[in-house]
Short mmCIF file of C-alpha atoms in Angstrom, two decimals:
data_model
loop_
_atom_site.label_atom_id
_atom_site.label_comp_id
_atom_site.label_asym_id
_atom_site.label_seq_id
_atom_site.Cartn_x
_atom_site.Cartn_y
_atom_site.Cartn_z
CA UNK A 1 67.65 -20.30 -28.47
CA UNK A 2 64.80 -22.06 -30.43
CA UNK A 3 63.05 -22.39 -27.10
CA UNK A 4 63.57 -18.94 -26.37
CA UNK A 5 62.05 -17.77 -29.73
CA UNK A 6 58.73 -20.76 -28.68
CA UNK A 7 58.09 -18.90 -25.45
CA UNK A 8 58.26 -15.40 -27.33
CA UNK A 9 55.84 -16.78 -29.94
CA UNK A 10 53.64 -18.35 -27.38
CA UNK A 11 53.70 -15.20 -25.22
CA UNK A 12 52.42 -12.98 -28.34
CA UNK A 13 49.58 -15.21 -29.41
CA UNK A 14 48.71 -15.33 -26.01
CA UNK A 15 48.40 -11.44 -25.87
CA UNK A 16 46.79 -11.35 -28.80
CA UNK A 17 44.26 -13.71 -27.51
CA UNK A 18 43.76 -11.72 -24.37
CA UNK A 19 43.47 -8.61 -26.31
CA UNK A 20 41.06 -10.04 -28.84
CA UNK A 21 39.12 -11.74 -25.87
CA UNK A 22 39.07 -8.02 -24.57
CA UNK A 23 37.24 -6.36 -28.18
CA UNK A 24 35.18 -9.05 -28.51
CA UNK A 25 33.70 -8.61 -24.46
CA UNK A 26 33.77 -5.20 -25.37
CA UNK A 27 31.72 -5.64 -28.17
CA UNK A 28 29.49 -7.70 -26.89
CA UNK A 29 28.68 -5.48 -24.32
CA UNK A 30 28.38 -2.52 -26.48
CA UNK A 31 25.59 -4.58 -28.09
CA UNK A 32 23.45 -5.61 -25.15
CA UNK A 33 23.40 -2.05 -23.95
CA UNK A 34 22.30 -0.65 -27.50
CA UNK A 35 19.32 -3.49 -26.81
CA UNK A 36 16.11 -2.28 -25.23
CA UNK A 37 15.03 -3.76 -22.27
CA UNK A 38 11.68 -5.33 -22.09
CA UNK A 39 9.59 -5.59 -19.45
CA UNK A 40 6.06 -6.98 -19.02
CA UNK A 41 3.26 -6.12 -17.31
CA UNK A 42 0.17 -7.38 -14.65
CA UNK A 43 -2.21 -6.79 -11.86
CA UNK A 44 -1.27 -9.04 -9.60
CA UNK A 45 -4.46 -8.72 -7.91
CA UNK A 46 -6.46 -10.25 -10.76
CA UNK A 47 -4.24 -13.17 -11.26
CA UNK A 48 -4.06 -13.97 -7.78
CA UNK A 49 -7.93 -13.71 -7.82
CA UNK A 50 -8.16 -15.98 -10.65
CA UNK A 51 -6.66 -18.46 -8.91
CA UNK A 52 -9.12 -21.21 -7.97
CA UNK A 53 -7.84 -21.89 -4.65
CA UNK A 54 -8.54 -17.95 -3.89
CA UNK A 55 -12.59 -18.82 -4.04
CA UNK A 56 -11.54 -21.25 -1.66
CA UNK A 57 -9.65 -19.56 1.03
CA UNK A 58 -11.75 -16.31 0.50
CA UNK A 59 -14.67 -19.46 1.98
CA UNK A 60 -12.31 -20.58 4.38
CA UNK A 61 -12.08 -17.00 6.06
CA UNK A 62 -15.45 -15.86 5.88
CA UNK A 63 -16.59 -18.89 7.98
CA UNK A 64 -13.68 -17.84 10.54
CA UNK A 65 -14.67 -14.19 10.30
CA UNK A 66 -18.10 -15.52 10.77
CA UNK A 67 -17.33 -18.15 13.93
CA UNK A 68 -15.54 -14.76 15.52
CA UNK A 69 -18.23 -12.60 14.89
CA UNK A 70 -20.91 -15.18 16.73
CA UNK A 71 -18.61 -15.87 19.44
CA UNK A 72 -18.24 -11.71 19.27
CA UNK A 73 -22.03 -11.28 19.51
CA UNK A 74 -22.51 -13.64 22.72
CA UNK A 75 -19.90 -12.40 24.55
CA UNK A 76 -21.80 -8.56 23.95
CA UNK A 77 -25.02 -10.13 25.01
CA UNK A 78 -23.89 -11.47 27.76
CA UNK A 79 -21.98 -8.14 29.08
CA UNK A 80 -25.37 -6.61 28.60
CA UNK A 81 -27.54 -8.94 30.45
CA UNK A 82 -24.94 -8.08 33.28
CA UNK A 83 -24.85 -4.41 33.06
CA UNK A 84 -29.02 -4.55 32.90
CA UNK A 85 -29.52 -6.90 35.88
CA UNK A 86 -26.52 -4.73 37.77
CA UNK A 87 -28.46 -1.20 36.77
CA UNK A 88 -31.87 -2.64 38.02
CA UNK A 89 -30.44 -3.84 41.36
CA UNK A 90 -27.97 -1.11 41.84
CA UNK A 91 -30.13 0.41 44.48
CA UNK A 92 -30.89 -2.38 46.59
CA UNK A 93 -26.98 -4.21 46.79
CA UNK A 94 -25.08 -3.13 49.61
CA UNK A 95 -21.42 -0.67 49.04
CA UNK A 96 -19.84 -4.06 48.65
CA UNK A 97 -22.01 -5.90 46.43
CA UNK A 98 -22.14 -3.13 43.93
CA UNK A 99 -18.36 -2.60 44.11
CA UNK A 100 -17.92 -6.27 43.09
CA UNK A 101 -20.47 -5.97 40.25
CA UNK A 102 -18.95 -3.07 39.05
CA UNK A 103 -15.28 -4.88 38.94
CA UNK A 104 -16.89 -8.13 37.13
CA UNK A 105 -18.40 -5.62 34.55
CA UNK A 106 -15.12 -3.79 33.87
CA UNK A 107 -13.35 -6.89 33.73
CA UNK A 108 -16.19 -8.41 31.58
CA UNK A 109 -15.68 -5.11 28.84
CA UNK A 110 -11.59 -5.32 29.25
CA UNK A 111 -11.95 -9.41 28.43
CA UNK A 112 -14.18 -8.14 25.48
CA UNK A 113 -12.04 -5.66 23.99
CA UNK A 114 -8.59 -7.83 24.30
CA UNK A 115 -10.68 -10.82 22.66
CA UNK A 116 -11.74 -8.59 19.60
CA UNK A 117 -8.06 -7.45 19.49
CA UNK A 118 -7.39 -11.01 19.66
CA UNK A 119 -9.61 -12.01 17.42
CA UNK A 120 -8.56 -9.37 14.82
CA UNK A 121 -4.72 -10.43 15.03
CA UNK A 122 -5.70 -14.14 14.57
CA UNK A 123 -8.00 -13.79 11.35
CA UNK A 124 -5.14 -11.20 9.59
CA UNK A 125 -2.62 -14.29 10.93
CA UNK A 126 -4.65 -17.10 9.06
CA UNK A 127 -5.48 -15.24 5.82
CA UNK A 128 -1.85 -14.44 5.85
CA UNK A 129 -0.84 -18.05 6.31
CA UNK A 130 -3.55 -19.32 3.97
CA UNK A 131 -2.47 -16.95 1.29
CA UNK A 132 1.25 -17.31 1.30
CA UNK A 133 1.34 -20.81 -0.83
CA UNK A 134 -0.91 -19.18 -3.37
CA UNK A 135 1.13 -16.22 -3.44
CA UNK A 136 4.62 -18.20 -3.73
CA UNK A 137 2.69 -19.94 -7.05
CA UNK A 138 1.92 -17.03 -8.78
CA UNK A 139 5.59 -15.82 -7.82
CA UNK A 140 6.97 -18.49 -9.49
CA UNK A 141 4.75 -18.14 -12.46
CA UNK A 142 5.66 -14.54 -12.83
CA UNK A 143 9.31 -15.53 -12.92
CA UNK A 144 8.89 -18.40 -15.22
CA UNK A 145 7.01 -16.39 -17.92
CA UNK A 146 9.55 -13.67 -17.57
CA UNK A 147 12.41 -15.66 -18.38
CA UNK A 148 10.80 -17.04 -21.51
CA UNK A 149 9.93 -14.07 -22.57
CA UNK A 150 13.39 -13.10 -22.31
CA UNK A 151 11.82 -9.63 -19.83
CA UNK A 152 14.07 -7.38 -17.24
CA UNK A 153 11.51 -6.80 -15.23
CA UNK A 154 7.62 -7.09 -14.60
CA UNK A 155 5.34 -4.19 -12.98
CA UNK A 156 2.79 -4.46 -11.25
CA UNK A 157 0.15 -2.33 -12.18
CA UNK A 158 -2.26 -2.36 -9.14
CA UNK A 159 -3.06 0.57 -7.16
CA UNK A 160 -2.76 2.95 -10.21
CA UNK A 161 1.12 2.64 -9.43
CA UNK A 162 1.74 2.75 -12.93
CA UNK A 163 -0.13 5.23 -15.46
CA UNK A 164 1.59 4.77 -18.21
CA UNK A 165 3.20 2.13 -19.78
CA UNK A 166 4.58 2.33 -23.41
CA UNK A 167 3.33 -1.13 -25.38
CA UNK A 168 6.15 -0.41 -27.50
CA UNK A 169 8.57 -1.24 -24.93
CA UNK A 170 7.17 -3.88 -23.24
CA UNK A 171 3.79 -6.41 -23.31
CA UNK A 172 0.96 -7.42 -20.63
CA UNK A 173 1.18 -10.65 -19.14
CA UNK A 174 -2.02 -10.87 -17.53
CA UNK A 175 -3.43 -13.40 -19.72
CA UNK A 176 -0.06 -15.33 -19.87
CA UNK A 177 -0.24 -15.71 -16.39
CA UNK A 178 -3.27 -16.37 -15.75
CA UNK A 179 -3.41 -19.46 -18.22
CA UNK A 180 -0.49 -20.53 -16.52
CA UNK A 181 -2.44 -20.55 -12.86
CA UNK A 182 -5.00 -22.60 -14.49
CA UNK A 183 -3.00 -25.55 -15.44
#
């Protein structure tokens, strides 16, 4: 019987427990949604442009935009010496000479266009590839200085995506950021 009346006692506090456990979550919950959330701020254009490695890959690319561009500007030059020695001897090759000129000419302008296509694809390719590490670190910066300042969420304000944002409610973390790229 004693054990009986144990178990009984045990089961009650137990309850009690779960049903204090219960208020208290409650509660606590209650609380946090009564809390305003706080966001922050940024352009994320000017703090990845603040970036030091950014002068450095924006270097990087313009001597690949500019070793296209050259190899661009030959290839033009040398379809055009074609097409002018094929329009001054047009009249003198024979049928089959002048079908075979035309051909390397169209094939000449076809190579052309595919390499600029090419050439196009492959400089979007390595500024994409030479941009991602730089855009993982200020990712990770973001993040960091979000969670110590205790913020929901961060906006980017680029592209006018924003107009208004209340101060009230939330702070800019340009600066923070950007002193933390610097380190």
């Amino acid at each position: 019987m004693k054990n009986k009346k144990t178990i009984i006692a045990l089961r009650m506090v137990a309850i009690l427990f779960a049903i204090h456990c219960s208020l208290f979550t409650a509660f606590a919950q209650e609380e946090e949604a009564k809390a305003p959330i706080r966001f922050g701020w940024l352009s994320y254009e000017t703090a990845l442009t603040s970036m030091p490695q950014y002068a450095v890959i924006q270097k990087q690319m313009a001597d690949l935009r500019a070793q296209y561009q050259a190899e661009t500007k030959r290839v033009e030059e040398e379809f055009n010496r074609k097409y002018e020695e094929f329009l001054e001897g047009q009249r003198e090759f024979p049928k089959t000479i002048l079908q075979k000129r035309q051909t390397e000419l169209q094939e000449l302008m076809e190579k052309n266009i595919a390499f600029k296509e090419e050439s196009r694809q492959q400089l979007a390719k390595a500024e994409a590839e030479a941009m991602a590490p730089l855009k993982v670190r200020l990712s990770e910066a973001i993040a960091k200085i979000a969670a110590e300042r205790g913020l929901a969420l961060v906006v980017n304000t680029d592209s006018n995506a924003c107009p208004f944002i209340n101060p009230e409610m939330g702070e800019d973390i340009n600066e923070l950021v950007i002193a933390a790229l610097a380190k």
